[in-house]
Coordinates of C-alpha atoms and ligand atoms in Angstrom, one line a residue:
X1 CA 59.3 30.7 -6.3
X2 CA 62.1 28.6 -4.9
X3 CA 61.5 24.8 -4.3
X4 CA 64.6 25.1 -2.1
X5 CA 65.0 28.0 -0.2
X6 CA 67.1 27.3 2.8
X7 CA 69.7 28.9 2.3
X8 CA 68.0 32.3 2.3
X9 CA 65.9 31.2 5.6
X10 CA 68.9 30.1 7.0
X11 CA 70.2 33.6 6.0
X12 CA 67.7 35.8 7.2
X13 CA 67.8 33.5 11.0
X14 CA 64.8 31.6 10.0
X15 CA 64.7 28.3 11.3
X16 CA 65.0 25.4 9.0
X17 CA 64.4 21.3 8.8
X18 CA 68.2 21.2 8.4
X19 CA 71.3 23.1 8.0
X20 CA 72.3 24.2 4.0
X21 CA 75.5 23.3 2.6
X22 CA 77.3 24.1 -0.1
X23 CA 80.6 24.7 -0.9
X24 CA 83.1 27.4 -2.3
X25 CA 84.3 26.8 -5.7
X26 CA 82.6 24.1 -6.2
X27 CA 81.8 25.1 -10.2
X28 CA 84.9 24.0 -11.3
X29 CA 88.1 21.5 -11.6
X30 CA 86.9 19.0 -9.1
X31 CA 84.2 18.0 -11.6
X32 CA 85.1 15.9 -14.8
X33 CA 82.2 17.3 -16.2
X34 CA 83.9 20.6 -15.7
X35 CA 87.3 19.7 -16.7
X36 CA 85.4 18.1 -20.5
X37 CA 83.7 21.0 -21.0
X38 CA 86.7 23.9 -19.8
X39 CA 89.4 21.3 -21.6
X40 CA 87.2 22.2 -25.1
X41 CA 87.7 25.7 -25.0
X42 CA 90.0 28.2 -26.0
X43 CA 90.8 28.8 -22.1
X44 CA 88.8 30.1 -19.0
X45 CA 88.1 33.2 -20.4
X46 CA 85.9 32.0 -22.7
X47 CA 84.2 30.2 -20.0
X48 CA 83.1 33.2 -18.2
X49 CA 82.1 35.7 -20.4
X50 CA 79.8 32.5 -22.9
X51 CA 76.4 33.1 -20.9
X52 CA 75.0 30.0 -21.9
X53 CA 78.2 28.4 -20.8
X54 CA 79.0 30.2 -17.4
X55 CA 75.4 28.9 -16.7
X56 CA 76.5 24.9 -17.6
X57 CA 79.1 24.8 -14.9
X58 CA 77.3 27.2 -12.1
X59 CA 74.5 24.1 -12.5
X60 CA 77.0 20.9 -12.5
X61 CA 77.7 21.2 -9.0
X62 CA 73.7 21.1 -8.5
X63 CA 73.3 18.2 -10.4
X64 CA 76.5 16.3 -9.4
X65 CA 76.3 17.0 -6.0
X66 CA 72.7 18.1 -5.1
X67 CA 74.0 21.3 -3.2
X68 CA 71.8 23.6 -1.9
X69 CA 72.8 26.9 -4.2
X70 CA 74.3 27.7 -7.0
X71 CA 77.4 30.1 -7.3
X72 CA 77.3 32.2 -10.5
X73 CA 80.5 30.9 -12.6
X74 CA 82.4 34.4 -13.0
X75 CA 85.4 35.3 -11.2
X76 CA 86.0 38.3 -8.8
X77 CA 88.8 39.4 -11.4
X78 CA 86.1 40.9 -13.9
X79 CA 86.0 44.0 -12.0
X80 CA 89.2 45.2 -12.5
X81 CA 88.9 44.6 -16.1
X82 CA 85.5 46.3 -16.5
X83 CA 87.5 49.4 -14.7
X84 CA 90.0 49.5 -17.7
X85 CA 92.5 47.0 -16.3
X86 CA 92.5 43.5 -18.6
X87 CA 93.5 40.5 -16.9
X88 CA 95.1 36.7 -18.6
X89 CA 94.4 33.4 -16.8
X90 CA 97.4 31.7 -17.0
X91 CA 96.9 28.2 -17.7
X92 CA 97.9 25.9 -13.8
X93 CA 99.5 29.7 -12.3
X94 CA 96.3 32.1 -12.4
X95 CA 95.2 35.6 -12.7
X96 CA 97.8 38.0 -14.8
X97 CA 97.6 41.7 -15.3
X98 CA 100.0 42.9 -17.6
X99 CA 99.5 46.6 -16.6
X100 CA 99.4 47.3 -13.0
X101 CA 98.8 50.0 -10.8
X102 CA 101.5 52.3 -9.7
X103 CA 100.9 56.1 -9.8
X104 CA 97.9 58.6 -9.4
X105 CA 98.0 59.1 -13.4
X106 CA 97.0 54.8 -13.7
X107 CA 94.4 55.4 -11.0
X108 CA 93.1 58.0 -13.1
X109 CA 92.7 56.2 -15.8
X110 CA 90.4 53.6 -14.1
X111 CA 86.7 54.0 -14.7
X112 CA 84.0 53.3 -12.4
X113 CA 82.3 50.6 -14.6
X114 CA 78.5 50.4 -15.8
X115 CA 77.4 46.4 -15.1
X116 CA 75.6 46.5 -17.8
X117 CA 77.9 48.0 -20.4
X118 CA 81.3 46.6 -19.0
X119 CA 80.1 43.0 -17.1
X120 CA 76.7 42.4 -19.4
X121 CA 78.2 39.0 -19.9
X122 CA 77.5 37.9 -15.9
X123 CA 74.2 39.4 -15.9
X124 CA 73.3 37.7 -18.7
X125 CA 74.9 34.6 -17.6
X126 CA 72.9 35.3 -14.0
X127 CA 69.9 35.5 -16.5
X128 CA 69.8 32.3 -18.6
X129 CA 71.2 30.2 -15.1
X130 CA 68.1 31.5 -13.1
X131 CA 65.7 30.4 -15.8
X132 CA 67.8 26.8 -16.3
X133 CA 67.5 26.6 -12.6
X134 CA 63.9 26.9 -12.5
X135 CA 63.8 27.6 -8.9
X136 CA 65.6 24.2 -7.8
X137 CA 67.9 26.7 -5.6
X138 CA 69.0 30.0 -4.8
X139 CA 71.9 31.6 -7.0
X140 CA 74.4 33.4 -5.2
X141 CA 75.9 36.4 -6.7
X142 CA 79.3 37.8 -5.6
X143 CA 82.0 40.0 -5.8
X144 CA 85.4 40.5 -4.4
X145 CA 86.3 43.1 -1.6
X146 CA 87.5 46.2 -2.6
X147 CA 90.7 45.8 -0.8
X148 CA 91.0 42.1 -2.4
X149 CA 90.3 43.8 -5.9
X150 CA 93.1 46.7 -5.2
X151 CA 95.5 43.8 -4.2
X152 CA 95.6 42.5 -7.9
X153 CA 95.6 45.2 -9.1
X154 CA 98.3 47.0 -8.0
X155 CA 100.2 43.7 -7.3
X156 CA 99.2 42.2 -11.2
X157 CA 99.2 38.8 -9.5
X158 CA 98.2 36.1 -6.8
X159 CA 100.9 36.6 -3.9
X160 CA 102.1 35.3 -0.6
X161 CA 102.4 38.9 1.0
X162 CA 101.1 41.4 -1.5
X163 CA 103.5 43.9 -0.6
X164 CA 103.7 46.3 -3.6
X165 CA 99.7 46.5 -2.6
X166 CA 100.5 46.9 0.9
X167 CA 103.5 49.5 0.6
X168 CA 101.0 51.6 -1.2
X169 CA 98.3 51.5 1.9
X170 CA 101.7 52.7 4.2
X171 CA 103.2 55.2 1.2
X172 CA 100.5 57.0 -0.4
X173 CA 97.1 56.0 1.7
X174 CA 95.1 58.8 -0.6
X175 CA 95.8 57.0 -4.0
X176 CA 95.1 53.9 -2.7
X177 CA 91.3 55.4 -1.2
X178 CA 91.0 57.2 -4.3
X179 CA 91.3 53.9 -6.0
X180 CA 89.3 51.9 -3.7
X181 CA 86.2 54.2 -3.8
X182 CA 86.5 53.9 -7.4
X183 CA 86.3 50.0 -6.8
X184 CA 83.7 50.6 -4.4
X185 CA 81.3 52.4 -7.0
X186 CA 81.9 49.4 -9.2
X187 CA 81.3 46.8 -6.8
X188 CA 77.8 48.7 -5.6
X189 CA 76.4 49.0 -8.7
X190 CA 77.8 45.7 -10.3
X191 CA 76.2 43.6 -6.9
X192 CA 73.0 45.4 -7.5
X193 CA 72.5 44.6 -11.0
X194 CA 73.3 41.2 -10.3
X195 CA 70.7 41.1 -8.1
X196 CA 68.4 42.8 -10.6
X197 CA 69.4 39.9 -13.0
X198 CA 68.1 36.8 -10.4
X199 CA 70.7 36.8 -7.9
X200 CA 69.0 35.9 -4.7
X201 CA 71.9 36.6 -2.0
X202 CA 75.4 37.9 -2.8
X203 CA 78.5 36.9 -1.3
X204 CA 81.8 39.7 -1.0
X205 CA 84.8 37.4 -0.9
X206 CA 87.8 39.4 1.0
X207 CA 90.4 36.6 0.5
X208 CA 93.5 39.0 1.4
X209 CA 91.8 40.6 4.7
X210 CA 93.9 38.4 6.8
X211 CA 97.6 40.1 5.4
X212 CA 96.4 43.5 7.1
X213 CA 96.7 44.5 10.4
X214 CA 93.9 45.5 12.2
X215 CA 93.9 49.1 11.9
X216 CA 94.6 48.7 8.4
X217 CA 92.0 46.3 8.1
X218 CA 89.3 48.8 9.4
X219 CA 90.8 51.9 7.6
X220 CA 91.1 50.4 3.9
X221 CA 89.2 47.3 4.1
X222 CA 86.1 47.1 6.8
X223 CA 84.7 50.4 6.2
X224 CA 84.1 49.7 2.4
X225 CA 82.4 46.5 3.1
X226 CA 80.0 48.4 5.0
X227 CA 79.5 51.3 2.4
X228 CA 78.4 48.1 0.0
X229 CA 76.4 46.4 2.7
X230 CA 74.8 49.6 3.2
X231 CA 73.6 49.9 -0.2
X232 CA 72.2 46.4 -1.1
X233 CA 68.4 46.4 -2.0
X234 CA 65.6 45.2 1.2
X235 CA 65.7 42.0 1.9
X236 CA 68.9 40.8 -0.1
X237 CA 70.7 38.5 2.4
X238 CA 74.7 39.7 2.3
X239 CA 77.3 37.2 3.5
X240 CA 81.0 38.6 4.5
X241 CA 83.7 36.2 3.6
X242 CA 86.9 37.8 5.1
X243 CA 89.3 35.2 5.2
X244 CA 91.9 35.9 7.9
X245 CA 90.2 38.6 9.4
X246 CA 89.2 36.7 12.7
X247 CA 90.3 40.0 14.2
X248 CA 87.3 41.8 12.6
X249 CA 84.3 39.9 13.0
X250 CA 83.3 41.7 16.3
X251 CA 83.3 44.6 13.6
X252 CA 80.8 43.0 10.8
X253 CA 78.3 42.0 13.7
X254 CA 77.4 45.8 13.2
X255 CA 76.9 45.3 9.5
X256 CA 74.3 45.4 7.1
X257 CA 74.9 42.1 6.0
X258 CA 73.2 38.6 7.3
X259 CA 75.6 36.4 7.1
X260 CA 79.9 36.1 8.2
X261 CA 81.8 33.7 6.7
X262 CA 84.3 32.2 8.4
X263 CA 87.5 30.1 7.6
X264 CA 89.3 27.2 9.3
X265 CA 90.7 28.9 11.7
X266 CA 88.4 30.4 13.8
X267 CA 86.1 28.6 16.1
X268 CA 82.4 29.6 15.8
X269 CA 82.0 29.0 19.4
X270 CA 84.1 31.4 20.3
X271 CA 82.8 34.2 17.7
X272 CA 79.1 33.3 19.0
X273 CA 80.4 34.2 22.5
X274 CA 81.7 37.3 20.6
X275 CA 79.1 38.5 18.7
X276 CA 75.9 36.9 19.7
X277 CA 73.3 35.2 17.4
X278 CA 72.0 38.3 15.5
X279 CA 74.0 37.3 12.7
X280 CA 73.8 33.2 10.6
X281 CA 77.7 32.1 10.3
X282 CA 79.1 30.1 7.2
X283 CA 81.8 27.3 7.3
X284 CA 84.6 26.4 8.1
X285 CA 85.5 22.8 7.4
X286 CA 89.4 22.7 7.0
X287 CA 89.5 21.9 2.8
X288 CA 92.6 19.4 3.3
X289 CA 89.4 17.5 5.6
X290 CA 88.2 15.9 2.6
X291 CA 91.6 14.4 1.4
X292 CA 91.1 12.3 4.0
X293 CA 89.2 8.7 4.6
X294 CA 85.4 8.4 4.2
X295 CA 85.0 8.1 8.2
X296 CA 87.6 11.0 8.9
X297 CA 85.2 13.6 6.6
X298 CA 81.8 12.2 8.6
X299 CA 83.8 12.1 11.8
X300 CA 85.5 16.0 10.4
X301 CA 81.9 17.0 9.3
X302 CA 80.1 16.5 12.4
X303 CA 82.4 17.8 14.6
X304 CA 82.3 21.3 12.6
X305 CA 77.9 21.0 13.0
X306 CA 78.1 20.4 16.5
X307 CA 80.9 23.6 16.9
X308 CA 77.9 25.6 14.9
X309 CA 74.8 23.9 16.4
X310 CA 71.9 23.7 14.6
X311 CA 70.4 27.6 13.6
X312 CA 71.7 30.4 11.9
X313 CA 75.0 28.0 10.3
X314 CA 75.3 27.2 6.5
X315 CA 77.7 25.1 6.1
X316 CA 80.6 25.2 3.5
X317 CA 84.7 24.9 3.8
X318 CA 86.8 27.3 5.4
X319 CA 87.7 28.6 2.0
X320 CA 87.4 27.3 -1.7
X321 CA 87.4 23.4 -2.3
X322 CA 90.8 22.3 -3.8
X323 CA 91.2 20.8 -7.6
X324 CA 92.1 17.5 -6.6
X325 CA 89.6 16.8 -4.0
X326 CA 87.7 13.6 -5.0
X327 CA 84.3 14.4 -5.7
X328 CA 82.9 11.7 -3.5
X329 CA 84.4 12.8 -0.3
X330 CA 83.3 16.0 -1.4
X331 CA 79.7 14.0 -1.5
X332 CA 79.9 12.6 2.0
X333 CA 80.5 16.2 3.9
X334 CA 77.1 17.6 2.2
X335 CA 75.7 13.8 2.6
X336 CA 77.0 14.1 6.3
X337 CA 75.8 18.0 6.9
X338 CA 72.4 16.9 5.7
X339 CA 71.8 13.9 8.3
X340 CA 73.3 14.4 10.8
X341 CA 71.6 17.9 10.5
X342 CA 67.9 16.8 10.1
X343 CA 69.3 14.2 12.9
X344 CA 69.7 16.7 15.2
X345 CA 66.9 19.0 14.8
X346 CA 64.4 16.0 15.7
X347 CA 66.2 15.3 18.4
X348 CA 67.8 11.7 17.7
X349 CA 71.4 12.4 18.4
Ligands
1CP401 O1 91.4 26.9 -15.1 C1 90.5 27.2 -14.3 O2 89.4 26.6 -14.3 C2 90.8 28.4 -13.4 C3 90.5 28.2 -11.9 C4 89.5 29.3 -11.5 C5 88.2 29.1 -11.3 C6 87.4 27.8 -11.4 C7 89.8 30.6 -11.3 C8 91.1 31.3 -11.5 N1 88.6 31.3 -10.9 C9 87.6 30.3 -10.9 C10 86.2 30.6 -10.7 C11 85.8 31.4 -9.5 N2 86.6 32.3 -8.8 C12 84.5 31.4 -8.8 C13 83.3 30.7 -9.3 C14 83.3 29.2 -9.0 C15 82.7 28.7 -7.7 O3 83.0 29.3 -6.6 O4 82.1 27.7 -7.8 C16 84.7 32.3 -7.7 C17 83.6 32.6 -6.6 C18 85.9 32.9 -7.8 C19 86.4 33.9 -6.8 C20 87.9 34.2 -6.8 N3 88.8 34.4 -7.8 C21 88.5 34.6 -5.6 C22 87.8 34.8 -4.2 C23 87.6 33.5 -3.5 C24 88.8 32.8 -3.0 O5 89.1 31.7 -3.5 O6 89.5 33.4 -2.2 C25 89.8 34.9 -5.9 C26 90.9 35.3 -4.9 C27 90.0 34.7 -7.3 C28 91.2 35.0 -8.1 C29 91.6 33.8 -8.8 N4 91.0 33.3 -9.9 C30 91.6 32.1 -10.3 C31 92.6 31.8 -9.4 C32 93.5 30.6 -9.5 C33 92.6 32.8 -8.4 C34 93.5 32.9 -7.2 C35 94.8 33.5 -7.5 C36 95.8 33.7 -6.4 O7 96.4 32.7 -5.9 O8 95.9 34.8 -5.9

């Protein structure tokens, strides 16, 4: 039983006292406590495939900041690996992957991975946070988009355009759906044993949606969102994160999934008109908000509730929290989210 559950009730369009908040990477470098422990260890690596210390820093952000989830510490990137593709994290540049993906031989070689033979590390991670957690809140469990996940791969690296990734989708469009059903697989069976393990919702994080064009975007992106939508178990709240893809969320309003996340850009008044209120929305405070004063993140903070209103909205940042945010800024948007929430419900402002 959850002592805190409203994120899922916000989820599933339940109403609730006040609106949940919590925020996108927030496991990691904004915390000291995060930056102690990672700054003892061999690199980041180690961080995500130690169970018992995956589970430390998906809780720090729980206890430092009284949040209401918990984001399993793990990073999208472990998919590819568990396909037969290893990754580096390179130390202030990111993700790495020496060998890449170029020809139909390479996509041959890549294994549609068993979760608990190839990622056993995050379930069992999932599985020692949930019982540390002891139902203070829900733990979200999460993968990256298929089309996000071919990006890397084929790429080997973070990237303003992606293009080797995207010439492929233009030069050889079967190699690149061979290789994303492959991902798919994965991702289906990896989501659902995380799940089985104590996840409570699961988030797919599309962070390279907004590079495609539209009908790219529905041809090698949307429709395997949906295939993994489609196959979560009953009752297992899915949230969309598609950053970029403003130009697609009239498209997830027909999908499985309960929740769409959206980034800074788009204005949730304008996707309500859109898509209605069959589906709870999650966001989208601008991250460079908090770098500013303590009255400019309340004033910031606000401003993004009242665009939302007060049902079916969790709120969060437009996309991950950056490193050198100062924690207590980060402290007065889910301070300010929480009054002025409960505020608003009993009618005071
Ligand atoms: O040294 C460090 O601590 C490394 C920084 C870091 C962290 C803290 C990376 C490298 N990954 C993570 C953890 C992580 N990654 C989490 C769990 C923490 C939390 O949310 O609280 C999650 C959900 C992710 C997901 C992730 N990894 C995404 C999708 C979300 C997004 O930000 O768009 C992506 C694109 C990645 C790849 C990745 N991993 C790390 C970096 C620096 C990057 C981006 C590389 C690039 O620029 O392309």
């Amino acid at each position: 039983m959850l002592k805190n559950d409203l994120l899922l009730r916000a989820a599933r369009g339940e109403e609730t006292e006040r609106t949940p908040v919590w925020l996108m990477r927030q496991a990691g470098r904004i915390l000291p406590e995060y930056r102690a422990l990672r700054g003892r260890l061999s690199g980041f690596k180690e961080l995500v495939e130690t169970p018992e210390l995956a589970a430390e820093v998906t809780i720090q952000p729980v206890d430092a900041l009284d949040v209401d989830a918990a984001i399993i510490f793990s990073d999208i990137l472990v998919v590819p690996e568990a396909m037969g593709l290893t990754y580096e994290m390179v130390e202030a540049r990111g993700p790495l992957f020496p060998e890449t993906i170029k020809t139909a031989q390479d996509v041959a070689r890549m294994r549609v991975a068993d979760p608990e033979e190839h990622l056993g590390y995050v379930l069992e991670a999932i599985r020692v946070t949930k019982r540390a957690l002891n139902g203070r809140v829900p733990l979200i469990g999460f993968a990256g988009a298929p089309w996000t996940i071919l990006a890397y791969m084929v790429e080997g690296h973070g990237s303003k355009t992606f293009s080797k990734a995207r010439r492929m989708l233009y030069t050889n469009p079967a190699l690149a759906h061979e290789l994303l059903d492959k991902i798919t697989r994965t991702t289906i069976t990896y989501l659902q044993a995380q799940v089985e393990a104590g996840a409570n919702i699961v988030q797919v994080f599309d962070s390279w949606a907004g590079i495609l064009p539209p009908d790219h975007y529905r041809e090698f992106s949307a429709r395997y969102i949906a295939a993994i939508c489609d196959a979560m178990p009953e009752g297992v709240p899915v949230t969309v994160f598609a950053k970029g893809a403003w130009f697609a969320v009239s498209d997830f309003a027909h999908f499985n999934c309960r929740t769409i996340g959206l980034d800074w850009n788009e204005d949730p008044r304008l996707v309500r008109a859109a898509i209605g209120y069959d589906k709870t929305l999650q966001g989208n405070l601008d991250p460079c908000a908090l770098y500013g004063s303590r009255e400019q993140v309340q004033t910031a903070t606000i401003e993004m509730l009242r665009r939302f209103g007060p049902q079916r909205h969790i709120a969060n940042l437009g996309h991950g929290v950056y490193p050198d945010t100062d924690p207590d800024n980060v402290r007065v948007f889910i301070n300010t989210v929480k009054e002025f929430s409960t505020l608003a419900r009993q009618g005071a402002i």
